[in-house]
Amino acid sequence: MKIRLQVTPIEGDPYECETNLFVVVAWERKFKRQASSLANGIGAEDLAFFAFESARAAGITTPLAFDEFIKKTKSIEVVSEDAPSFTEAAVSDAH
C-alpha cells in the first residue's frame, strides 16, 4: 500500500511524502490494527501518523514527538493512493 500525502505546515511550505512498508508496519504496531482495516476509512490520526513517519523516512525535518508534529500541521491531504495488490502463485508442473 502506497499513499502519497501533501502536508501543509502552519509555518513553511507544503511538501509531499509517500508511505512505504516500514511506515505501514510502524502504523500497525502503534495502533494494533491491520492495514486492511483502512478499507473501512482512514482517520485524521492515521493520516497524521503516515505523514509524520513518511516525512521522517524521506529526510524531511519534523518535530521529534508525534503530537508536536500534529500541533504544527495545518492540513494533510491524500494526493494519490495505490491499493495493495495481492497475487496468487501460478500453478505449475515444476516441483
PDB file of C-alpha atoms in Angstrom:
ATOM      1  CA  MET A   1       0.000   0.000   0.000  1.00  0.00           C
ATOM      2  CA  LYS A   2       1.341   3.364  -1.012  1.00  0.00           C
ATOM      3  CA  ILE A   3      -0.278   6.654  -0.038  1.00  0.00           C
ATOM      4  CA  ARG A   4       1.098   9.972  -1.291  1.00  0.00           C
ATOM      5  CA  LEU A   5       0.311  12.841   1.076  1.00  0.00           C
ATOM      6  CA  GLN A   6       0.560  16.605   0.867  1.00  0.00           C
ATOM      7  CA  VAL A   7       1.426  18.126   4.220  1.00  0.00           C
ATOM      8  CA  THR A   8       0.806  21.808   4.842  1.00  0.00           C
ATOM      9  CA  PRO A   9       2.595  23.024   7.968  1.00  0.00           C
ATOM     10  CA  ILE A  10       1.283  26.032   9.883  1.00  0.00           C
ATOM     11  CA  GLU A  11       4.623  27.696   9.092  1.00  0.00           C
ATOM     12  CA  GLY A  12       6.613  26.894   5.969  1.00  0.00           C
ATOM     13  CA  ASP A  13       5.925  25.484   2.543  1.00  0.00           C
ATOM     14  CA  PRO A  14       3.750  22.444   1.789  1.00  0.00           C
ATOM     15  CA  TYR A  15       5.549  19.233   0.882  1.00  0.00           C
ATOM     16  CA  GLU A  16       4.684  15.741  -0.303  1.00  0.00           C
ATOM     17  CA  CYS A  17       5.731  12.421   1.161  1.00  0.00           C
ATOM     18  CA  GLU A  18       4.820   8.806   0.497  1.00  0.00           C
ATOM     19  CA  THR A  19       4.265   5.804   2.733  1.00  0.00           C
ATOM     20  CA  ASN A  20       6.361   2.678   2.387  1.00  0.00           C
ATOM     21  CA  LEU A  21       6.336  -0.756   4.001  1.00  0.00           C
ATOM     22  CA  PHE A  22       8.226   0.455   7.080  1.00  0.00           C
ATOM     23  CA  VAL A  23       5.689   3.238   7.675  1.00  0.00           C
ATOM     24  CA  VAL A  24       2.707   0.903   7.305  1.00  0.00           C
ATOM     25  CA  VAL A  25       4.219  -1.680   9.683  1.00  0.00           C
ATOM     26  CA  ALA A  26       5.009   1.075  12.207  1.00  0.00           C
ATOM     27  CA  TRP A  27       1.360   2.180  11.986  1.00  0.00           C
ATOM     28  CA  GLU A  28       0.129  -1.403  12.517  1.00  0.00           C
ATOM     29  CA  ARG A  29       2.347  -1.775  15.586  1.00  0.00           C
ATOM     30  CA  LYS A  30       1.331   1.542  17.123  1.00  0.00           C
ATOM     31  CA  PHE A  31      -2.414   1.250  16.543  1.00  0.00           C
ATOM     32  CA  LYS A  32      -2.725  -2.562  16.821  1.00  0.00           C
ATOM     33  CA  ARG A  33      -4.683  -2.752  13.561  1.00  0.00           C
ATOM     34  CA  GLN A  34      -4.036  -4.388  10.221  1.00  0.00           C
ATOM     35  CA  ALA A  35      -3.550  -2.253   7.129  1.00  0.00           C
ATOM     36  CA  SER A  36      -6.554  -3.994   5.556  1.00  0.00           C
ATOM     37  CA  SER A  37      -8.776  -2.242   8.149  1.00  0.00           C
ATOM     38  CA  LEU A  38      -8.066   1.045   6.351  1.00  0.00           C
ATOM     39  CA  ALA A  39     -10.551  -0.072   3.688  1.00  0.00           C
ATOM     40  CA  ASN A  40     -13.237   0.987   6.194  1.00  0.00           C
ATOM     41  CA  GLY A  41     -11.860   4.533   6.273  1.00  0.00           C
ATOM     42  CA  ILE A  42      -8.778   6.472   7.300  1.00  0.00           C
ATOM     43  CA  GLY A  43      -8.965   8.737  10.326  1.00  0.00           C
ATOM     44  CA  ALA A  44      -7.180  12.037  10.835  1.00  0.00           C
ATOM     45  CA  GLU A  45      -4.763  10.467  13.322  1.00  0.00           C
ATOM     46  CA  ASP A  46      -3.966   7.714  10.811  1.00  0.00           C
ATOM     47  CA  LEU A  47      -3.129  10.296   8.126  1.00  0.00           C
ATOM     48  CA  ALA A  48      -1.066  12.313  10.584  1.00  0.00           C
ATOM     49  CA  PHE A  49       0.942   9.253  11.611  1.00  0.00           C
ATOM     50  CA  PHE A  50       1.513   8.257   7.975  1.00  0.00           C
ATOM     51  CA  ALA A  51       2.669  11.803   7.177  1.00  0.00           C
ATOM     52  CA  PHE A  52       4.890  12.010  10.279  1.00  0.00           C
ATOM     53  CA  GLU A  53       6.688   8.721   9.634  1.00  0.00           C
ATOM     54  CA  SER A  54       6.835   9.190   5.846  1.00  0.00           C
ATOM     55  CA  ALA A  55       8.359  12.655   6.186  1.00  0.00           C
ATOM     56  CA  ARG A  56      10.966  11.348   8.627  1.00  0.00           C
ATOM     57  CA  ALA A  57      11.789   8.437   6.293  1.00  0.00           C
ATOM     58  CA  ALA A  58      12.271  10.940   3.441  1.00  0.00           C
ATOM     59  CA  GLY A  59      14.683  13.038   5.498  1.00  0.00           C
ATOM     60  CA  ILE A  60      12.257  15.926   5.986  1.00  0.00           C
ATOM     61  CA  THR A  61      12.815  17.712   9.287  1.00  0.00           C
ATOM     62  CA  THR A  62       9.933  17.136  11.694  1.00  0.00           C
ATOM     63  CA  PRO A  63       9.403  17.636  15.417  1.00  0.00           C
ATOM     64  CA  LEU A  64      10.680  14.655  17.418  1.00  0.00           C
ATOM     65  CA  ALA A  65       7.305  13.940  19.013  1.00  0.00           C
ATOM     66  CA  PHE A  66       4.237  12.903  17.021  1.00  0.00           C
ATOM     67  CA  ASP A  67       1.911  15.233  18.963  1.00  0.00           C
ATOM     68  CA  GLU A  68       4.206  18.190  18.261  1.00  0.00           C
ATOM     69  CA  PHE A  69       4.065  17.317  14.557  1.00  0.00           C
ATOM     70  CA  ILE A  70       0.258  17.414  14.716  1.00  0.00           C
ATOM     71  CA  LYS A  71       0.257  20.762  16.536  1.00  0.00           C
ATOM     72  CA  LYS A  72       2.476  22.298  13.844  1.00  0.00           C
ATOM     73  CA  THR A  73       0.496  20.919  10.882  1.00  0.00           C
ATOM     74  CA  LYS A  74      -2.308  22.883   9.244  1.00  0.00           C
ATOM     75  CA  SER A  75      -3.597  20.089   6.965  1.00  0.00           C
ATOM     76  CA  ILE A  76      -2.822  16.731   5.403  1.00  0.00           C
ATOM     77  CA  GLU A  77      -4.396  15.667   2.123  1.00  0.00           C
ATOM     78  CA  VAL A  78      -4.242  12.406   0.198  1.00  0.00           C
ATOM     79  CA  VAL A  79      -2.756  13.127  -3.237  1.00  0.00           C
ATOM     80  CA  SER A  80      -2.919   9.547  -4.508  1.00  0.00           C
ATOM     81  CA  GLU A  81      -3.389   6.055  -3.176  1.00  0.00           C
ATOM     82  CA  ASP A  82      -2.319   2.729  -4.606  1.00  0.00           C
ATOM     83  CA  ALA A  83      -4.407  -0.135  -3.288  1.00  0.00           C
ATOM     84  CA  PRO A  84      -2.455  -3.172  -2.213  1.00  0.00           C
ATOM     85  CA  SER A  85      -2.154  -5.789  -4.911  1.00  0.00           C
ATOM     86  CA  PHE A  86      -2.346  -9.376  -3.824  1.00  0.00           C
ATOM     87  CA  THR A  87      -1.486 -12.040  -6.327  1.00  0.00           C
ATOM     88  CA  GLU A  88      -1.789 -15.779  -6.101  1.00  0.00           C
ATOM     89  CA  ALA A  89       1.051 -18.020  -7.122  1.00  0.00           C
ATOM     90  CA  ALA A  90       0.511 -19.614 -10.504  1.00  0.00           C
ATOM     91  CA  VAL A  91       0.078 -23.353 -10.634  1.00  0.00           C
ATOM     92  CA  SER A  92       2.966 -25.028 -12.402  1.00  0.00           C
ATOM     93  CA  ASP A  93       4.221 -28.500 -13.209  1.00  0.00           C
ATOM     94  CA  ALA A  94       7.570 -27.804 -11.541  1.00  0.00           C
ATOM     95  CA  HIS A  95       8.160 -29.172  -8.075  1.00  0.00           C
TER      96      HIS A  95
END
